[in-house]
mmCIF file of C-alpha atoms in Angstrom:
data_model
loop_
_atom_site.group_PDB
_atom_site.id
_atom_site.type_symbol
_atom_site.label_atom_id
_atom_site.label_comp_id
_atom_site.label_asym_id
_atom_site.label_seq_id
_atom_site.Cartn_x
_atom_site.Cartn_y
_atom_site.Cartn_z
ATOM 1 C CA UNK A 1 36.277 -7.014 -5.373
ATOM 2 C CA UNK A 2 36.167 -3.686 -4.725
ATOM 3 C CA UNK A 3 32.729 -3.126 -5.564
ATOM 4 C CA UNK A 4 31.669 -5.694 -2.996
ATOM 5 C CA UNK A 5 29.364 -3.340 -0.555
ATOM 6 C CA UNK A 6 27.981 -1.834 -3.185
ATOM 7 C CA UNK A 7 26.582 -5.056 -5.113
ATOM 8 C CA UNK A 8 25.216 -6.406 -1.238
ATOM 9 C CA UNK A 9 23.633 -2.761 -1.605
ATOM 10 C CA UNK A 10 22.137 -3.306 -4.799
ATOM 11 C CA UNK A 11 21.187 -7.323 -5.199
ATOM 12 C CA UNK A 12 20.764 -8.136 -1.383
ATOM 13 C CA UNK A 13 19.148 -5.136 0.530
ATOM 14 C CA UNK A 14 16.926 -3.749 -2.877
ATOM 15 C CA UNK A 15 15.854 -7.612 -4.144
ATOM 16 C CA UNK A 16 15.294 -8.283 -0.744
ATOM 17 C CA UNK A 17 13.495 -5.186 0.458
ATOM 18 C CA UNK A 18 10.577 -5.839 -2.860
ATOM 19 C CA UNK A 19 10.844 -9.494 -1.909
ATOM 20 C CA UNK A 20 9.803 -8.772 1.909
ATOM 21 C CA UNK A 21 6.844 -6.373 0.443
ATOM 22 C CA UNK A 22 5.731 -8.986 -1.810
ATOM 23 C CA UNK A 23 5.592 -11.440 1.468
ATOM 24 C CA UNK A 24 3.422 -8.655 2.934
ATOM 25 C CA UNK A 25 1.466 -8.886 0.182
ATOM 26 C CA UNK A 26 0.630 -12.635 0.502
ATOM 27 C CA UNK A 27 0.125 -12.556 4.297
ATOM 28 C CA UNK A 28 -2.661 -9.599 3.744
ATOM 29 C CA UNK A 29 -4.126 -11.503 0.787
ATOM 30 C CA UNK A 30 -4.673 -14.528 3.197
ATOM 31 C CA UNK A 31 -5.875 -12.847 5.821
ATOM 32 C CA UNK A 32 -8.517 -11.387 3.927
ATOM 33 C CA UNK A 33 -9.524 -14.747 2.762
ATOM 34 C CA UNK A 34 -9.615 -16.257 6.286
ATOM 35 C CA UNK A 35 -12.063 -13.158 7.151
ATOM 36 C CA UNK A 36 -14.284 -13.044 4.155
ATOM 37 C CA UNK A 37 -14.544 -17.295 4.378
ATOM 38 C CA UNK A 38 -15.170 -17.251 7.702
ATOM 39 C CA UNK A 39 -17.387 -14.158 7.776
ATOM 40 C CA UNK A 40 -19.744 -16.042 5.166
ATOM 41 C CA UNK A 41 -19.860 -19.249 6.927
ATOM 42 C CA UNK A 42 -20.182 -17.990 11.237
ATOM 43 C CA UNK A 43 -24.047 -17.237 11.625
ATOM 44 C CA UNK A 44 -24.612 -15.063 15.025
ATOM 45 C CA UNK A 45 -28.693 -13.848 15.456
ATOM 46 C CA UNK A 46 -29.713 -15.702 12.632
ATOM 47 C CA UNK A 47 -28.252 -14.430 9.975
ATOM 48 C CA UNK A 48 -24.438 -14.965 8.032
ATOM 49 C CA UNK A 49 -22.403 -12.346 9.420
ATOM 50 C CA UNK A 50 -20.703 -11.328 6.679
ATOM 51 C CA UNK A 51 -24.589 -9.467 5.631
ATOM 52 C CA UNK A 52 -23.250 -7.370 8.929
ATOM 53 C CA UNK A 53 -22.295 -3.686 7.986
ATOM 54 C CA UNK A 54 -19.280 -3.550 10.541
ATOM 55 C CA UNK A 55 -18.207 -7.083 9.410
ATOM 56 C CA UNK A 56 -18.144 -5.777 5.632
ATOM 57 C CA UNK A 57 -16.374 -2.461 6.265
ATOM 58 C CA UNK A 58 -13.763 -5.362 7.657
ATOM 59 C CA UNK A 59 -13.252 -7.230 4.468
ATOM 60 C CA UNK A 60 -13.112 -3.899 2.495
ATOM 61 C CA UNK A 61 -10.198 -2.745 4.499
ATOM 62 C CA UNK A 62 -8.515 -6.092 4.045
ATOM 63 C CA UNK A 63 -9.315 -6.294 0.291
ATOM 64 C CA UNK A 64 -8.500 -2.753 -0.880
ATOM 65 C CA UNK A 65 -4.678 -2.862 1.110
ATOM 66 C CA UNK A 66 -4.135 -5.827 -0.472
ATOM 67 C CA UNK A 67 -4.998 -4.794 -3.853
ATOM 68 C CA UNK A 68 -3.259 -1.572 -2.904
ATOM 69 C CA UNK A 69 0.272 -3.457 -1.601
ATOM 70 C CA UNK A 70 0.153 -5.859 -4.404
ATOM 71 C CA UNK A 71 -0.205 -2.759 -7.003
ATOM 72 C CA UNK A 72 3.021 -1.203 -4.985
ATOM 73 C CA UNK A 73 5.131 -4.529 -5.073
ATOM 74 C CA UNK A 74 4.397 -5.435 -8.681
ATOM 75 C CA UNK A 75 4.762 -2.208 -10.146
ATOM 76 C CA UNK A 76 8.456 -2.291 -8.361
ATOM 77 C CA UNK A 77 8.873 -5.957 -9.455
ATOM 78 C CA UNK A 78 8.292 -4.460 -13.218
ATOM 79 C CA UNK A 79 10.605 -1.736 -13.072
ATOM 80 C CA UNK A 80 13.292 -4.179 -11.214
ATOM 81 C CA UNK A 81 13.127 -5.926 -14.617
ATOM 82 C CA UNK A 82 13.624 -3.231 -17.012
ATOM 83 C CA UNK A 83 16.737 -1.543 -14.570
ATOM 84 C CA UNK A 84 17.994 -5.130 -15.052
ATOM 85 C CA UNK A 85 17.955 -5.628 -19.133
ATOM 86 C CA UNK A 86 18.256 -1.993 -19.359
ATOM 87 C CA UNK A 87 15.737 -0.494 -20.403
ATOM 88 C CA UNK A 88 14.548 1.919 -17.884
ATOM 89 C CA UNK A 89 15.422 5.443 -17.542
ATOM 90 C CA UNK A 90 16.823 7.283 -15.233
ATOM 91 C CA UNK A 91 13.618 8.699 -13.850
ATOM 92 C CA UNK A 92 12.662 4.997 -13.158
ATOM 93 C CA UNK A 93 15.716 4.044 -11.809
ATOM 94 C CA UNK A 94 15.403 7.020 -9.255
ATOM 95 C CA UNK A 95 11.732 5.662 -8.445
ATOM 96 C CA UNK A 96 12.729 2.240 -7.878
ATOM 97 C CA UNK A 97 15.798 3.472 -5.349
ATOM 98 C CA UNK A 98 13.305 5.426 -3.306
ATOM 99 C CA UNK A 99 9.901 3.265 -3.815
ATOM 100 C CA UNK A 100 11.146 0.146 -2.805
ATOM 101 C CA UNK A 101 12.257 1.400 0.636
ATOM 102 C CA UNK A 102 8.931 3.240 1.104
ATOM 103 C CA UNK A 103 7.276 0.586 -0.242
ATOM 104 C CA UNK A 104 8.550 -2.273 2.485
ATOM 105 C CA UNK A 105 7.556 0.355 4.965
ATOM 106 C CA UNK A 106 4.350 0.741 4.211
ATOM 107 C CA UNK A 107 3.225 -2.632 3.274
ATOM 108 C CA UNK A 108 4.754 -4.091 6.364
ATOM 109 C CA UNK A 109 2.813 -1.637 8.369
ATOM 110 C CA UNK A 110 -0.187 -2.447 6.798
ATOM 111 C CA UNK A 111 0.259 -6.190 6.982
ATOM 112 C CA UNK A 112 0.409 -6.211 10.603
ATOM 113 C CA UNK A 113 -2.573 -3.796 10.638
ATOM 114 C CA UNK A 114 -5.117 -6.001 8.642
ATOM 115 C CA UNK A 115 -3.780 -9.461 10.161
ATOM 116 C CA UNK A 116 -5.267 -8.052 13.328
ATOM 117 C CA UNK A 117 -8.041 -6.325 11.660
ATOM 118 C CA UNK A 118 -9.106 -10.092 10.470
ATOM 119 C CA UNK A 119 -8.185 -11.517 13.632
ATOM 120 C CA UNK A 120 -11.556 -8.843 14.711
ATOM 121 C CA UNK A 121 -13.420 -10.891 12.140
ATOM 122 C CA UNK A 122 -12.788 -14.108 13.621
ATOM 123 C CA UNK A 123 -13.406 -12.924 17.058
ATOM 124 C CA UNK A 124 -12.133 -15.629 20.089
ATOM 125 C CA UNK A 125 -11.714 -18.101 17.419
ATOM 126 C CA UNK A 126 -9.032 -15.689 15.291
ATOM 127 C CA UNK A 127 -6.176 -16.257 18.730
ATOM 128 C CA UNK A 128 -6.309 -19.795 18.358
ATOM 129 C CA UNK A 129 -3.568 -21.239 17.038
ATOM 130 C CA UNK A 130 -5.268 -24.859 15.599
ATOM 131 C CA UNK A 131 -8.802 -22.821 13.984
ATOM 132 C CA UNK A 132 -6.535 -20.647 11.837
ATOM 133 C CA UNK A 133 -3.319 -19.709 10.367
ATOM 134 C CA UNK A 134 -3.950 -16.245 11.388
ATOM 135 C CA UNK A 135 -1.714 -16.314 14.572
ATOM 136 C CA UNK A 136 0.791 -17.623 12.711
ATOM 137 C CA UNK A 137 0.785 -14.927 9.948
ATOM 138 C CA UNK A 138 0.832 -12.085 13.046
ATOM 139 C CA UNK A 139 4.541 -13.858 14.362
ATOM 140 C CA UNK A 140 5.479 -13.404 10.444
ATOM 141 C CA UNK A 141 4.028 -10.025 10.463
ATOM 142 C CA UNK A 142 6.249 -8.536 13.254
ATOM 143 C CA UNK A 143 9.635 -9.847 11.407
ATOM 144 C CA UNK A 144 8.595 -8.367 8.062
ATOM 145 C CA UNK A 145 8.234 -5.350 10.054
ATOM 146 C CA UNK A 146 11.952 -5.733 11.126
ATOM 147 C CA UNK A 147 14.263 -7.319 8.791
ATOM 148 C CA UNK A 148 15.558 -6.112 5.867
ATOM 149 C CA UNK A 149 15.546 -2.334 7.213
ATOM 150 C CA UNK A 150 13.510 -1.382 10.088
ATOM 151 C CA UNK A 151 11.199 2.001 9.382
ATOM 152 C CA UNK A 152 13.663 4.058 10.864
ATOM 153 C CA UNK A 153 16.288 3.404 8.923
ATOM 154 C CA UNK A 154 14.338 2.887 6.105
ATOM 155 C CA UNK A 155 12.839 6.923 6.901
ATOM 156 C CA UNK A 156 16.128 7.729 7.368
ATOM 157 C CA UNK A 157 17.512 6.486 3.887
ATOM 158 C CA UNK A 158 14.575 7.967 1.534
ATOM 159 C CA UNK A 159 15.261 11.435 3.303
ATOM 160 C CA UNK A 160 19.192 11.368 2.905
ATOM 161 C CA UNK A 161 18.853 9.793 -0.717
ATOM 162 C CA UNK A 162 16.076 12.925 -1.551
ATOM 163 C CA UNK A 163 18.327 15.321 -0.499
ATOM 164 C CA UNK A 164 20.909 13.951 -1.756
ATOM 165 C CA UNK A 165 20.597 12.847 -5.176
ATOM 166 C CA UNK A 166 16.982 14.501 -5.679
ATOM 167 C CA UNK A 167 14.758 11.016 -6.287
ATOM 168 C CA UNK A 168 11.543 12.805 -5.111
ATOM 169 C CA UNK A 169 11.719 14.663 -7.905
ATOM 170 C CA UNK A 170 11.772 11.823 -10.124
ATOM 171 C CA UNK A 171 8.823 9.915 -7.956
ATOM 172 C CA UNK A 172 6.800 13.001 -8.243
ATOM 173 C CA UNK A 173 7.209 13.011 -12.291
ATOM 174 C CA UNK A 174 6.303 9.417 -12.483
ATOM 175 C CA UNK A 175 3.125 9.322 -10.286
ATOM 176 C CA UNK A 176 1.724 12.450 -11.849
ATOM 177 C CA UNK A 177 2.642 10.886 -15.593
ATOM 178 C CA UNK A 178 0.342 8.383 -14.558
ATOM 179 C CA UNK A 179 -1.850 9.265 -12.472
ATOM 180 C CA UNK A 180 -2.433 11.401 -16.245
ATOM 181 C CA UNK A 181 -3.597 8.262 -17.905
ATOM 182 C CA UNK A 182 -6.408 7.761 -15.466
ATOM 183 C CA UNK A 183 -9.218 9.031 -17.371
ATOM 184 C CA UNK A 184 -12.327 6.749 -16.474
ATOM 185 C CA UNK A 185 -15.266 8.867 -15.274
ATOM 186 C CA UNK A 186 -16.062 6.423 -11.978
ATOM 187 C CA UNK A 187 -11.996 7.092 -11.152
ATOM 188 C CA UNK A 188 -12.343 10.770 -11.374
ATOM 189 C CA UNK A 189 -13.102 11.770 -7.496
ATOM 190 C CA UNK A 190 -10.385 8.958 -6.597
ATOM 191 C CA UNK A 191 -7.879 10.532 -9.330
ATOM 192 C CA UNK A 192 -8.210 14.345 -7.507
ATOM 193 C CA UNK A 193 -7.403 12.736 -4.558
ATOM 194 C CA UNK A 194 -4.347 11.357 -5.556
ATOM 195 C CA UNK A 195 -3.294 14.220 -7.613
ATOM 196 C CA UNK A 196 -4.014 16.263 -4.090
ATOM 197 C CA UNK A 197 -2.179 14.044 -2.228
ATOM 198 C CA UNK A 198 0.635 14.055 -4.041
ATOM 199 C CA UNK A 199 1.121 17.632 -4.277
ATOM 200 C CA UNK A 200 0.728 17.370 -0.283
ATOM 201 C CA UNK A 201 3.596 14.820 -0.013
ATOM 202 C CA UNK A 202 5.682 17.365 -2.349
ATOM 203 C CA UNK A 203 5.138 20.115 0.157
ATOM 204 C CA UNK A 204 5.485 17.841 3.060
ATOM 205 C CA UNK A 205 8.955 17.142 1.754
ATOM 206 C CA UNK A 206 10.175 20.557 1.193
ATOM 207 C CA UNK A 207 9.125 21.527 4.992
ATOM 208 C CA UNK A 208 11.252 19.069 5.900
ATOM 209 C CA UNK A 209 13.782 19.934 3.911
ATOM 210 C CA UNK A 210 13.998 23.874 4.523
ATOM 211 C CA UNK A 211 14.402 22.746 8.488
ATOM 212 C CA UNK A 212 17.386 21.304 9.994
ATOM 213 C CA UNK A 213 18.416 17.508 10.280
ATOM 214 C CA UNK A 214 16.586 17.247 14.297
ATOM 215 C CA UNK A 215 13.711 18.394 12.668
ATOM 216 C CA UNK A 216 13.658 15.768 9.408
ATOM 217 C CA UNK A 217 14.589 13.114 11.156
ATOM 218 C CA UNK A 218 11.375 13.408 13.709
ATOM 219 C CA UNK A 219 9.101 14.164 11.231
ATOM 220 C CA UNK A 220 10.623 11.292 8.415
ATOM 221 C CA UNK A 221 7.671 8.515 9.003
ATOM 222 C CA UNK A 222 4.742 11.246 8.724
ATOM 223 C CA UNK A 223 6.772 11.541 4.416
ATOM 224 C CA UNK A 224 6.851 7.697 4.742
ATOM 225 C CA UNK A 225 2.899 7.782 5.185
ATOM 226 C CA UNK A 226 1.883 9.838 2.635
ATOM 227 C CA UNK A 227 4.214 9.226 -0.149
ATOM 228 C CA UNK A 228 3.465 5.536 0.178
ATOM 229 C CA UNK A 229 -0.409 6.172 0.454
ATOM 230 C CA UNK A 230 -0.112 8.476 -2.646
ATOM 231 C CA UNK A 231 1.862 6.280 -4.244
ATOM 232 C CA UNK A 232 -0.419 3.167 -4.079
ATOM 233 C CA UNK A 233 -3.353 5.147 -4.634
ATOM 234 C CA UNK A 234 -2.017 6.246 -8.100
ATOM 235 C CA UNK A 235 -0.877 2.883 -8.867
ATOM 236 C CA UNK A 236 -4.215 1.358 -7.757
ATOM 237 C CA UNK A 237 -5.942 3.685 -10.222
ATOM 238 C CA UNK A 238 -3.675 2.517 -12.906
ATOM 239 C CA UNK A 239 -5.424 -0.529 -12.190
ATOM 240 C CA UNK A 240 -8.518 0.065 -12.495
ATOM 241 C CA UNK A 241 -8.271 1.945 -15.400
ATOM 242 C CA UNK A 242 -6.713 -0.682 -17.338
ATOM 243 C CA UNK A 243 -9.508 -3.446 -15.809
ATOM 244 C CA UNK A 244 -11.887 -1.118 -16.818
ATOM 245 C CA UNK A 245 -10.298 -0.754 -20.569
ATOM 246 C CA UNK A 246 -10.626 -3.984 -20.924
ATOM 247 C CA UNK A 247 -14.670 -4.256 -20.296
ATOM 248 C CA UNK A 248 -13.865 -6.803 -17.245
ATOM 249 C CA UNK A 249 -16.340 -6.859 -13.998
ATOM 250 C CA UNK A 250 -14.103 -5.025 -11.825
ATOM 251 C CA UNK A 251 -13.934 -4.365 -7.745
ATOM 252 C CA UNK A 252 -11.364 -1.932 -8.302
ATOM 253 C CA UNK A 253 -13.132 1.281 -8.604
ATOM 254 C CA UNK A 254 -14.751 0.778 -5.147
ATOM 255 C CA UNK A 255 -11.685 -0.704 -3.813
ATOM 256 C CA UNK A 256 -9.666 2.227 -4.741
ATOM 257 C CA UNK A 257 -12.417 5.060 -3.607
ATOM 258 C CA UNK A 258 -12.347 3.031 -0.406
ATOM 259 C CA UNK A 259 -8.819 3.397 -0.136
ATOM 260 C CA UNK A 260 -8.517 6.518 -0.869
ATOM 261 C CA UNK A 261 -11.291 7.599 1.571
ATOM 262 C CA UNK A 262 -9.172 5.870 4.124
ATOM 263 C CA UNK A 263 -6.030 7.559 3.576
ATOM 264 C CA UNK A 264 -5.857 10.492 1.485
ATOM 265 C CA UNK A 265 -9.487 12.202 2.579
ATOM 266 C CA UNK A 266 -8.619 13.468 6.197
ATOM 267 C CA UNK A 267 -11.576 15.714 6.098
ATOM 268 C CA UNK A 268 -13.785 12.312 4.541
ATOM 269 C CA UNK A 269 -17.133 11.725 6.381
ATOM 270 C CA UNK A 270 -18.517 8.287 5.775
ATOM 271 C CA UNK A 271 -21.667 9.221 7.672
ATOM 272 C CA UNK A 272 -22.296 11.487 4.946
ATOM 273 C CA UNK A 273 -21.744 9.186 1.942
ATOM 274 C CA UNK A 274 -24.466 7.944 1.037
ATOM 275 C CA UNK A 275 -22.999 5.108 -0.831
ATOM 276 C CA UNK A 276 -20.764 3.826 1.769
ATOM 277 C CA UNK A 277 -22.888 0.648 2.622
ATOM 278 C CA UNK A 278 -23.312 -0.113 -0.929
ATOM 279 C CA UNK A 279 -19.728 0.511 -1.482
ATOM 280 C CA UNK A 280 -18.182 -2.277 1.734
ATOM 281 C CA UNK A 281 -21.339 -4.557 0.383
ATOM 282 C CA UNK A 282 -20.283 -4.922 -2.703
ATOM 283 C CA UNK A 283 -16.394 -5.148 -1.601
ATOM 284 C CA UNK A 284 -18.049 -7.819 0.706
ATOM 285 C CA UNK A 285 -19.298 -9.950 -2.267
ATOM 286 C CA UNK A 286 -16.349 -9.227 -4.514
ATOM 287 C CA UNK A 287 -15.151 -13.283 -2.934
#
C-alpha cells in the first residue's frame, strides 16, 4: 500500500508515456500513406503529382519520421520487456527512465508536424473532413501532444532525473555502443553525424548543467530536441544496418541520410547535394 505512487509512477505514467509514442507512430505512418496514395493518384498539368520534386521531398519527410519514431518506440518497447523479466542492466534501465519521456516528446511533436505536412499534400481536399481521415488524425495529434505529460513537464523531468541520478550518462553509453555496430559503408556519412550529434547533446547538457535552475529550465526543450534527434538517428542506423545484413532491398539508408540531413546537419545545403532529387525520388517510390 505504501508503494502506491510509486507503482502509478512506474506502470501508468512509463507504459503509458511508450504507449502514447507508439500512437504517434501510427498516426504519422497513416498520414504518410494518405499523402503518398493520394500524391500518385491527383494528376495537376498532366502529369501524377507525386513525379513533382516538392511533392516527393513531402513523402520523404513523412516516411523517414515515421521510420525514425517507430525505431524510438520499439526500441523502448524492447527494453520495457527485458526491465520486466529482468534481464536488463542498469545502464538500460537508466535509458528507458529518460528515453521514454524524451521519446513521447519528440514523437508527439513530430506527429503533429507531418499530419500537417500531408495535409500540404492533399491541398483543399486534406481540411475536409469526409475526403480523408487526416483532420481527424490532427484533433488526435494535439491530445497526444498533451496527455500523459505535456513537454514541459516532460523537459522538466529528464533534466531533474539527469542531475539527479546521472541517466545521461547511461543514454550517452548506450547510443555510442551502438551507434559502434554501424559499420555499412552507405551509413558512414549518416553514422558521423550521429556520433557528432551526440557529443553535441553531451555538451549541450553540461551547459545547462554548470548554470543555475532559471537558466535549465529555459533552455530544457532545445536538450529535448537534440537528444531525441540523436537518439533516433542512432537507432534508425541500427536499422539499416541490420536490413542491410540481411541482403534485403532497403529504403533505410536514404531514409536515414534524409533524416539526418534534416536534423542533425545545421550547416546541410541541399542545393549542393547533388543527390538530393534522387534521394526524395526514390523515398517517393519506396510505396
Amino acid at each position: 500500500v505504501e508503494q502506491g505512487f510509486k507503482t502509478v509512477v512506474e506502470l501508468v505514467l512509463n507504459t503509458s508515456r511508450l504507449m502514447n509514442a507508439v500512437a504517434c507512430a501510427g498516426v504519422m505512418r497513416r498520414a504518410y500513406l494518405e499523402a503518398a496514395y493520394y500524391a500518385c493518384q491527383r494528376e495537376a498539368f498532366g502529369n501524377s503529382i507525386a513525379s513533382y520534386p516538392m511533392v516527393q521531398e513531402a513523402v520523404a519527410d513523412l516516411l523517414s519520421e515515421t521510420y525514425a519514431a517507430t525505431a524510438s518506440s520499439f526500441y523502448l518497447a524492447a527494453l520495457l520487456d527485458r526491465i520486466e523479466t529482468g534481464q536488463a542492466s542498469s545502464d538500460e534501465q537508466n535509458v528507458y527512465r529518460m528515453l521514454v519521456n524524451i521519446n513521447k516528446y519528440i514523437t508527439s511533436i513530430r506527429g503533429s508536424e507531418m499530419v500537417h505536412r500531408a495535409i500540404e499534400v492533399l491541398g483543399g481536399n486534406g481540411a475536409i473532413e469526409t475526403f480523408s481521415i487526416l483532420p481527424r488524425l490532427y484533433r488526435d495529434m494535439v491530445v497526444l501532444e498533451s496527455w500523459e505529460g505535456t513537454h514541459n513537464v516532460l523537459a522538466l523531468q529528464v533534466l531533474r532525473d539527469c542531475a539527479r541520478y546521472r541517466l545521461h550518462e547511461s543514454f550517452f553509453r548506450e547510443m555510442g555502443a551502438l551507434l559502434e555496430q554501424v559499420t555499412h559503408p552507405l551509413l558512414v556519412e549518416s553514422r558521423a553525424a550521429a556520433q557528432g550529434a551526440l557529443q553535441q547533446t553531451a555538451q549541450l547538457l553540461q551547459r545547462l548543467h554548470s548554470g543555475d535552475e532559471r537558466f535549465a529550465q529555459a533552455h530544457a526543450r532545445r536538450f529535448m530536441d537534440a537528444a531525441g534527434q540523436a537518439a533516433q538517428a542512432v537507432l534508425l542506423l541500427r536499422e539499416a544496418q541490420w536490413e542491410l545484413d540481411q541482403h534485403w532491398h532497403s529504403v533505410k539508408p536514404d531514409a536515414t541520410a534524409h533524416f539526418v540531413q534534416r536534423h542533425l546537419l545545421p550547416d546541410y545545403d541541399a542545393l549542393a547535394d547533388t543527390g538530393y532529387l534522387e534521394r526524395i525520388e526514390r523515398l517517393m517510390l519506396a510505396l
